[in-house]
mmCIF file with all atom_site columns, C-alpha atoms in Angstrom:
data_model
loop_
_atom_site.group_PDB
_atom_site.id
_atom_site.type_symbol
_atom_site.label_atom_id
_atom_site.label_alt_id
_atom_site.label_comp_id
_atom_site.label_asym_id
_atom_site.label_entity_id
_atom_site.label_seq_id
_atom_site.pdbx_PDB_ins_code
_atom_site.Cartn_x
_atom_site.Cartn_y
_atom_site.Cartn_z
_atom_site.occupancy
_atom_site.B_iso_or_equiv
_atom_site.pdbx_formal_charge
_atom_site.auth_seq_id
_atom_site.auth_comp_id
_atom_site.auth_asym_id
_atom_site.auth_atom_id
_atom_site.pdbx_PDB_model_num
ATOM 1   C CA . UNK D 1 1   ? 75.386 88.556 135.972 1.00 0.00 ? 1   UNK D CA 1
ATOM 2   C CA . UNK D 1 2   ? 74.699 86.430 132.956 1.00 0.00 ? 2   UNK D CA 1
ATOM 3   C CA . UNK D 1 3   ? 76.882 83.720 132.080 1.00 0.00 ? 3   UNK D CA 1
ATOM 4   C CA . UNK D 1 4   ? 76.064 82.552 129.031 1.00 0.00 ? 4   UNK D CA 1
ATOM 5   C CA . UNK D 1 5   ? 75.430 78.801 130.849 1.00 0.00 ? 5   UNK D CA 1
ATOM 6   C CA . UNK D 1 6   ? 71.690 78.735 131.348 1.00 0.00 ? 6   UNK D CA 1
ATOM 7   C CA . UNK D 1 7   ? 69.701 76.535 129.310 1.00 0.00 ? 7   UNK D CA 1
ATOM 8   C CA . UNK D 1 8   ? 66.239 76.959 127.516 1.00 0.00 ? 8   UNK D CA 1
ATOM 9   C CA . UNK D 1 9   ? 63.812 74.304 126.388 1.00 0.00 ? 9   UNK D CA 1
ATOM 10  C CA . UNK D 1 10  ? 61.138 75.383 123.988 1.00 0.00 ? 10  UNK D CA 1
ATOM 11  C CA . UNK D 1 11  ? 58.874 72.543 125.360 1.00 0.00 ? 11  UNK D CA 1
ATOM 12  C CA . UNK D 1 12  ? 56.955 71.962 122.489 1.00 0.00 ? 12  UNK D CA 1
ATOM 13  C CA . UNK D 1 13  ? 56.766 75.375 121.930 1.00 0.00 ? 13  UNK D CA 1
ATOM 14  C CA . UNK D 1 14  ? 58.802 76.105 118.488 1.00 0.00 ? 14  UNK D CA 1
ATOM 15  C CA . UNK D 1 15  ? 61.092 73.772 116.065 1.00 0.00 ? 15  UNK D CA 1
ATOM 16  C CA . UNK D 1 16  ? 64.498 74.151 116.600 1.00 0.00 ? 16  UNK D CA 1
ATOM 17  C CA . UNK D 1 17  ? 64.538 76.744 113.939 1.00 0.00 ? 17  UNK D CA 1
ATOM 18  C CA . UNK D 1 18  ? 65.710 80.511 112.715 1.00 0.00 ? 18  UNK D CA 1
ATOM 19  C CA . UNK D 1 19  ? 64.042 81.458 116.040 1.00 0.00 ? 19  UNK D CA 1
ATOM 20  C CA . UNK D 1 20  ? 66.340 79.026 118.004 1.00 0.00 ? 20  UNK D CA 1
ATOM 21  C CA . UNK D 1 21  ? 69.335 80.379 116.522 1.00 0.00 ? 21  UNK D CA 1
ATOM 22  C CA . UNK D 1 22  ? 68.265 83.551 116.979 1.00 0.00 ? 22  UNK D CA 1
ATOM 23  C CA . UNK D 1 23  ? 68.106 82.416 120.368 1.00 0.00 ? 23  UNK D CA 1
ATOM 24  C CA . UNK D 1 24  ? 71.040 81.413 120.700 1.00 0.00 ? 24  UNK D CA 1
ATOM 25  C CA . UNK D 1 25  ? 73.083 83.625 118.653 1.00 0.00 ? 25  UNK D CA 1
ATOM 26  C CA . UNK D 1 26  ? 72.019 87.041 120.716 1.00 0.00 ? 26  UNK D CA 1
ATOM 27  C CA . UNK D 1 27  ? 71.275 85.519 124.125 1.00 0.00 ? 27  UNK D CA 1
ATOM 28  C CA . UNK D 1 28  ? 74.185 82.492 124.369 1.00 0.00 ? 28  UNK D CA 1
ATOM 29  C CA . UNK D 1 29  ? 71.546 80.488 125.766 1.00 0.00 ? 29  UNK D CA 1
ATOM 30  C CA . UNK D 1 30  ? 71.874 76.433 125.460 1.00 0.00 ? 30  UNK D CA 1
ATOM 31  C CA . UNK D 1 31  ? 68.767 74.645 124.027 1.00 0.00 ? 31  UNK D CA 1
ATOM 32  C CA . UNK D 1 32  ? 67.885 71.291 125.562 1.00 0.00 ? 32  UNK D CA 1
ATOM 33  C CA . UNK D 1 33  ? 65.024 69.064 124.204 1.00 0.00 ? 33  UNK D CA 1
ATOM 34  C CA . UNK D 1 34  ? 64.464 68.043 127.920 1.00 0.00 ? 34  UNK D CA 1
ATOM 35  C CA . UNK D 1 35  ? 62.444 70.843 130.218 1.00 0.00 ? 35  UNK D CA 1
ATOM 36  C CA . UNK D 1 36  ? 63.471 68.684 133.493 1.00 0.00 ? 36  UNK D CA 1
ATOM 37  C CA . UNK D 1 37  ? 66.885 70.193 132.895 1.00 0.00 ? 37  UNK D CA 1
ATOM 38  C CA . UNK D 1 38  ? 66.206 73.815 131.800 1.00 0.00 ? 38  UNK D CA 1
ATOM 39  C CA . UNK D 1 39  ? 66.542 77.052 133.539 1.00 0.00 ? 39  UNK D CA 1
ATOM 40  C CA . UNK D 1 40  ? 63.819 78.255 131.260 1.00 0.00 ? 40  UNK D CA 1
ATOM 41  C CA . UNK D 1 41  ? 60.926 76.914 129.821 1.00 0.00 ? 41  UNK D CA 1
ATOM 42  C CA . UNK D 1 42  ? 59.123 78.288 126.730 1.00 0.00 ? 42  UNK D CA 1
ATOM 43  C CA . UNK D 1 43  ? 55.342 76.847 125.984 1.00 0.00 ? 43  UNK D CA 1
ATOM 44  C CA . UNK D 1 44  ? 53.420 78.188 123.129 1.00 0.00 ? 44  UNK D CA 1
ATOM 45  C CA . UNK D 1 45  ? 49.726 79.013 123.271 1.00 0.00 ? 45  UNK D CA 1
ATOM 46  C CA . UNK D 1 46  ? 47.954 75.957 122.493 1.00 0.00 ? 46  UNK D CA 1
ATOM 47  C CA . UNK D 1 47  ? 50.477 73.662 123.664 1.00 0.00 ? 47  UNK D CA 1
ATOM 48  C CA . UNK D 1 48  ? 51.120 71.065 126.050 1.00 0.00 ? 48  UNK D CA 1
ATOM 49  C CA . UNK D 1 49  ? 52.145 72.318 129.231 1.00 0.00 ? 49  UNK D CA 1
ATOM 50  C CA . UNK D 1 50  ? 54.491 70.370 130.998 1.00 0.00 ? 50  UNK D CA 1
ATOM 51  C CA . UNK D 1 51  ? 53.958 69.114 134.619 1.00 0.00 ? 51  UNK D CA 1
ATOM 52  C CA . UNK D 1 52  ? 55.338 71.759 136.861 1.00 0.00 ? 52  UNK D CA 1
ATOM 53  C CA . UNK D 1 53  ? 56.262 69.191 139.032 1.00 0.00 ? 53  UNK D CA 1
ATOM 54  C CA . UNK D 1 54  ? 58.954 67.820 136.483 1.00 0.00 ? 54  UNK D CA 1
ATOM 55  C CA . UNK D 1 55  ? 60.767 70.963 136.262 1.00 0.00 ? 55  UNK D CA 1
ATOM 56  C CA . UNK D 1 56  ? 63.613 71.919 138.080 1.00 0.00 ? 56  UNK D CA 1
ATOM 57  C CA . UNK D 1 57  ? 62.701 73.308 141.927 1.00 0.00 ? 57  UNK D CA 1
ATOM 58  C CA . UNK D 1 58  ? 65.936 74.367 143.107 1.00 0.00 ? 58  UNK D CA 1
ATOM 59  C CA . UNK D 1 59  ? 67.070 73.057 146.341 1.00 0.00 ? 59  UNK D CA 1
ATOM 60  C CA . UNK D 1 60  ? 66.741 73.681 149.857 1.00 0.00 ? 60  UNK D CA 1
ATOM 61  C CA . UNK D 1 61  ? 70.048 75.729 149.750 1.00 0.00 ? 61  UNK D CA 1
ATOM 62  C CA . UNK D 1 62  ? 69.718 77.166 146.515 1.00 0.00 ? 62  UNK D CA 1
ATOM 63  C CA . UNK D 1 63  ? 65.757 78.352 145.801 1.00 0.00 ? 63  UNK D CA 1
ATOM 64  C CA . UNK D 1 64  ? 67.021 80.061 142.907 1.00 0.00 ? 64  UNK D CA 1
ATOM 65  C CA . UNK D 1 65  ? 67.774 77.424 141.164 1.00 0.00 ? 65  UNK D CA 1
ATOM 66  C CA . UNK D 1 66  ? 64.336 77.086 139.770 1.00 0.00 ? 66  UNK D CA 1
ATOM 67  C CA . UNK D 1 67  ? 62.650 76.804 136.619 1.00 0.00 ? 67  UNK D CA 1
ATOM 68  C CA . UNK D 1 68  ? 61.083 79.785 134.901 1.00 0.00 ? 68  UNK D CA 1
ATOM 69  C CA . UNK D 1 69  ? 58.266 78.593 132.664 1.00 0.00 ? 69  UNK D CA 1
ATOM 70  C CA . UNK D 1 70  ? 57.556 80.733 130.382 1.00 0.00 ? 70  UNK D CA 1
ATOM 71  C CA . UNK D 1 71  ? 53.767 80.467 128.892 1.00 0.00 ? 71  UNK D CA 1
ATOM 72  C CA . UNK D 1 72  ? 52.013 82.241 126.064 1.00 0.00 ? 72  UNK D CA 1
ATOM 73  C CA . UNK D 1 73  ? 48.218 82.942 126.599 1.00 0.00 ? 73  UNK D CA 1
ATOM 74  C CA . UNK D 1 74  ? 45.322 84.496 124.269 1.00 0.00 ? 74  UNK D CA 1
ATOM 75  C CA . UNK D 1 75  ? 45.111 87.244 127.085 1.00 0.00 ? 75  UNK D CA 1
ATOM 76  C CA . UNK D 1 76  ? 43.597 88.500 130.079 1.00 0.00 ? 76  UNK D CA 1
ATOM 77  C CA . UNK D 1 77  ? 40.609 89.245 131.954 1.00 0.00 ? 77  UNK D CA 1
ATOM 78  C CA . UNK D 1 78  ? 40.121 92.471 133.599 1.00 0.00 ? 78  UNK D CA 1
ATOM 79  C CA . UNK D 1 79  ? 38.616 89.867 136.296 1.00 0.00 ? 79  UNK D CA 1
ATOM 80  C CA . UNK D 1 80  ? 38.107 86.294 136.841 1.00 0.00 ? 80  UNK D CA 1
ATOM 81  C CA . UNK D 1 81  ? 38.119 83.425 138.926 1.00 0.00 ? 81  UNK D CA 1
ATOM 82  C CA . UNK D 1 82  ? 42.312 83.087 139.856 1.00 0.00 ? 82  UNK D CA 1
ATOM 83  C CA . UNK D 1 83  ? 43.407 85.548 143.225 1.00 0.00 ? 83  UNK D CA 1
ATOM 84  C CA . UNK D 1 84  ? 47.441 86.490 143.694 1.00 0.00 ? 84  UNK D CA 1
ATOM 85  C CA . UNK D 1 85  ? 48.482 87.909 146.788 1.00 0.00 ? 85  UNK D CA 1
ATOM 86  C CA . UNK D 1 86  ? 52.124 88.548 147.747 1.00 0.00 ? 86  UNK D CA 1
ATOM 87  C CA . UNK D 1 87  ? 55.038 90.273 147.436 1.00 0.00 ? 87  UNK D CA 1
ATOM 88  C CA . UNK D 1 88  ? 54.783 92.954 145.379 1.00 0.00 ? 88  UNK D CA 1
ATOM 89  C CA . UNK D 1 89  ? 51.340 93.251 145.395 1.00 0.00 ? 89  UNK D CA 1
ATOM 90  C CA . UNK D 1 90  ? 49.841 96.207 147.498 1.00 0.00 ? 90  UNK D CA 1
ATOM 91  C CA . UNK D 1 91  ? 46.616 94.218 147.484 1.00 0.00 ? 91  UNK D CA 1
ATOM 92  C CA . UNK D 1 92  ? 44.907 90.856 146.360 1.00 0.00 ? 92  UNK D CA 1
ATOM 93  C CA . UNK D 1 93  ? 44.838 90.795 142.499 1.00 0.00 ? 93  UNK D CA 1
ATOM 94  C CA . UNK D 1 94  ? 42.226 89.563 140.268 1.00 0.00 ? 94  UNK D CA 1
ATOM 95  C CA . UNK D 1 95  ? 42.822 87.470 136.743 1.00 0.00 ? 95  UNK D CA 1
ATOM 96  C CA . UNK D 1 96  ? 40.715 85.220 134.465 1.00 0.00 ? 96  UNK D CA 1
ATOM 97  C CA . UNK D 1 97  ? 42.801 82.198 133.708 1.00 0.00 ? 97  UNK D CA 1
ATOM 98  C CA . UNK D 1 98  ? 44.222 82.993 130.502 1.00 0.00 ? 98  UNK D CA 1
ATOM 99  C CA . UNK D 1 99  ? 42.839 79.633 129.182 1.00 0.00 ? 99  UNK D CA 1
ATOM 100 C CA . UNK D 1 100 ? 45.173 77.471 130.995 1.00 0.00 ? 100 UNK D CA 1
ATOM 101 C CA . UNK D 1 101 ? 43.400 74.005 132.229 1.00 0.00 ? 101 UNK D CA 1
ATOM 102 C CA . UNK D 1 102 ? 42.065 74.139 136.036 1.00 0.00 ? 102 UNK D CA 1
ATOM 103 C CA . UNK D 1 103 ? 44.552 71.445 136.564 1.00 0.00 ? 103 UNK D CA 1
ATOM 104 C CA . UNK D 1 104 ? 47.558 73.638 135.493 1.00 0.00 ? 104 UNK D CA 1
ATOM 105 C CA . UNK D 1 105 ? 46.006 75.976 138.383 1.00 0.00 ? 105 UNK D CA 1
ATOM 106 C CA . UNK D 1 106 ? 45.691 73.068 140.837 1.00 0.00 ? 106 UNK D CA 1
ATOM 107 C CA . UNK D 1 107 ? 49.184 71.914 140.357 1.00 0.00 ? 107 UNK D CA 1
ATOM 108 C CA . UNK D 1 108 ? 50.598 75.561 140.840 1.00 0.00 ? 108 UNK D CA 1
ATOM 109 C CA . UNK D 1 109 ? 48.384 75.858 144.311 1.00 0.00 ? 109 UNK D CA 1
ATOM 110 C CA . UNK D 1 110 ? 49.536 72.732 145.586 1.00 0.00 ? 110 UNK D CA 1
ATOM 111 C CA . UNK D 1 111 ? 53.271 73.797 144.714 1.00 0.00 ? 111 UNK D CA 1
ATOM 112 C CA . UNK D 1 112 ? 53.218 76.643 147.311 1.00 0.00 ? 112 UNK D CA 1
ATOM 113 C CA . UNK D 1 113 ? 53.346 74.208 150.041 1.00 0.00 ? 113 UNK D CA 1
ATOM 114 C CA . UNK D 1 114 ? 57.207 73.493 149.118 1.00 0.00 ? 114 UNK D CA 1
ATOM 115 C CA . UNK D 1 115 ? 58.235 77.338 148.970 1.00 0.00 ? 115 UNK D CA 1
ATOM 116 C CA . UNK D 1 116 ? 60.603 78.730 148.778 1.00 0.00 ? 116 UNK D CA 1
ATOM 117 C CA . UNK D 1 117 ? 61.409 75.625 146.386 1.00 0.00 ? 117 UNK D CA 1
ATOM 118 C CA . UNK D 1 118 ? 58.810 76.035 143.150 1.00 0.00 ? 118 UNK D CA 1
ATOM 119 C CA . UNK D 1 119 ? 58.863 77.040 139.678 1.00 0.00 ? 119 UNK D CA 1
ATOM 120 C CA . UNK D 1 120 ? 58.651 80.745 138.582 1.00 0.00 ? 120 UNK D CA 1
ATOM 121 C CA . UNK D 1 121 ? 55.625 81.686 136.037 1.00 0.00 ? 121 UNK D CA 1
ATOM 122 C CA . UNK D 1 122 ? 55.252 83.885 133.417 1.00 0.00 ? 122 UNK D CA 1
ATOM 123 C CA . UNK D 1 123 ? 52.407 84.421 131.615 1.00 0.00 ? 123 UNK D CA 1
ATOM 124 C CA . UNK D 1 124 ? 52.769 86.830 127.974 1.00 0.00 ? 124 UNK D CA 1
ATOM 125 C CA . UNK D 1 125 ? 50.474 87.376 125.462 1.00 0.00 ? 125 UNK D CA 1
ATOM 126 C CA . UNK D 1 126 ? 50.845 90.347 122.306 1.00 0.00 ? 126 UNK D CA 1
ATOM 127 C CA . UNK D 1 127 ? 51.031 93.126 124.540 1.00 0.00 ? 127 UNK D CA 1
ATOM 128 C CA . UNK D 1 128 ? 51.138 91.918 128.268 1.00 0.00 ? 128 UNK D CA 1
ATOM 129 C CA . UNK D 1 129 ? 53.059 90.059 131.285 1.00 0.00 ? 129 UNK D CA 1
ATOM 130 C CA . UNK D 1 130 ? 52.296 88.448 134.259 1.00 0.00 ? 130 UNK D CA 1
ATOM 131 C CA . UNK D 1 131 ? 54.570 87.033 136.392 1.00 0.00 ? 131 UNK D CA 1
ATOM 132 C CA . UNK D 1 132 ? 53.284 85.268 139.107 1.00 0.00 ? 132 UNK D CA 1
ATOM 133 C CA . UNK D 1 133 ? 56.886 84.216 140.735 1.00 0.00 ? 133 UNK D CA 1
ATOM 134 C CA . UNK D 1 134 ? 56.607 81.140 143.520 1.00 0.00 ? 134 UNK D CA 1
ATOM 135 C CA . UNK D 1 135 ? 56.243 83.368 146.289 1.00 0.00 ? 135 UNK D CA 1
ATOM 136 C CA . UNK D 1 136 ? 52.870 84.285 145.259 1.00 0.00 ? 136 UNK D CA 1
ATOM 137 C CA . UNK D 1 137 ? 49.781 82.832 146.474 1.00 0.00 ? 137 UNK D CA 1
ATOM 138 C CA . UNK D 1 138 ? 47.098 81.992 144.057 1.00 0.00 ? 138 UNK D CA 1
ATOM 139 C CA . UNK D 1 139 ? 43.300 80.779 144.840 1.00 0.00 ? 139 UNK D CA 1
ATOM 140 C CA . UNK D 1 140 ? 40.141 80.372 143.255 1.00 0.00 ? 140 UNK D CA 1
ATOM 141 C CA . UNK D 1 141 ? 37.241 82.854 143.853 1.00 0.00 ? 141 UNK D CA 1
#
């Protein structure tokens, strides 16, 4: 059930702006200019990412108290060098890496090792989605 208390940072994603209050006004969402804090966190294509290490993990007790970071990408490719396996996923699944820096990848490898504690991603671009929640396992092919 929604509560009207989480919180959304639009990590150098958008001015606090019509879209904001848009936001705000149809969701209830808070907006905080700190992503360490937020529930969600929105990046724009082209942006900084922020270190997925700074953003909220949960706790041992409470996994779901995560971050969702929220990325926009140019798009995918029907196959590339990034490999998802999990739940969900009948079989091993094949992306390009939607232009995100090898180091973004790195990071979000080396996260696994705390699960269930992590940050859940999802990547969106005009017309598609891919989640890749914490509980999937990503490597390089």
């Amino acid at each position: 059930i929604y509560t009207g208390e989480d919180t959304l940072s639009l990590h150098d994603a958008l001015p606090i702006s019509a879209t904001a209050e848009w936001l705000r006004f149809h969701t209830g969402v808070r907006l905080t200019d700190r992503p360490e804090e937020a529930d969600f966190v929105l990046v724009r294509r082209g942006c900084a990412l922020p270190a997925l290490a700074g953003l909220r993990q949960g706790e041992p007790a409470y996994p779901d108290r995560s971050a969702t970071l929220l990325v926009e990408v140019a798009g995918f490719a029907a196959r590339g060098p990034i490999e998802g396996s999990g739940p969900g996923l009948a079989r091993p699944r094949r992306s390009g890496d939607c232009g995100l820096p090898r180091e973004f990848w790195l990071a979000r490898q080396q996260a696994e090792a705390r699960f269930p504690l992590g940050v859940d991603l999802l990547l969106f671009s005009a017309g598609e989605v891919m989640a890749l929640p914490r509980s999937t396992r990503l490597m390089e092919v």
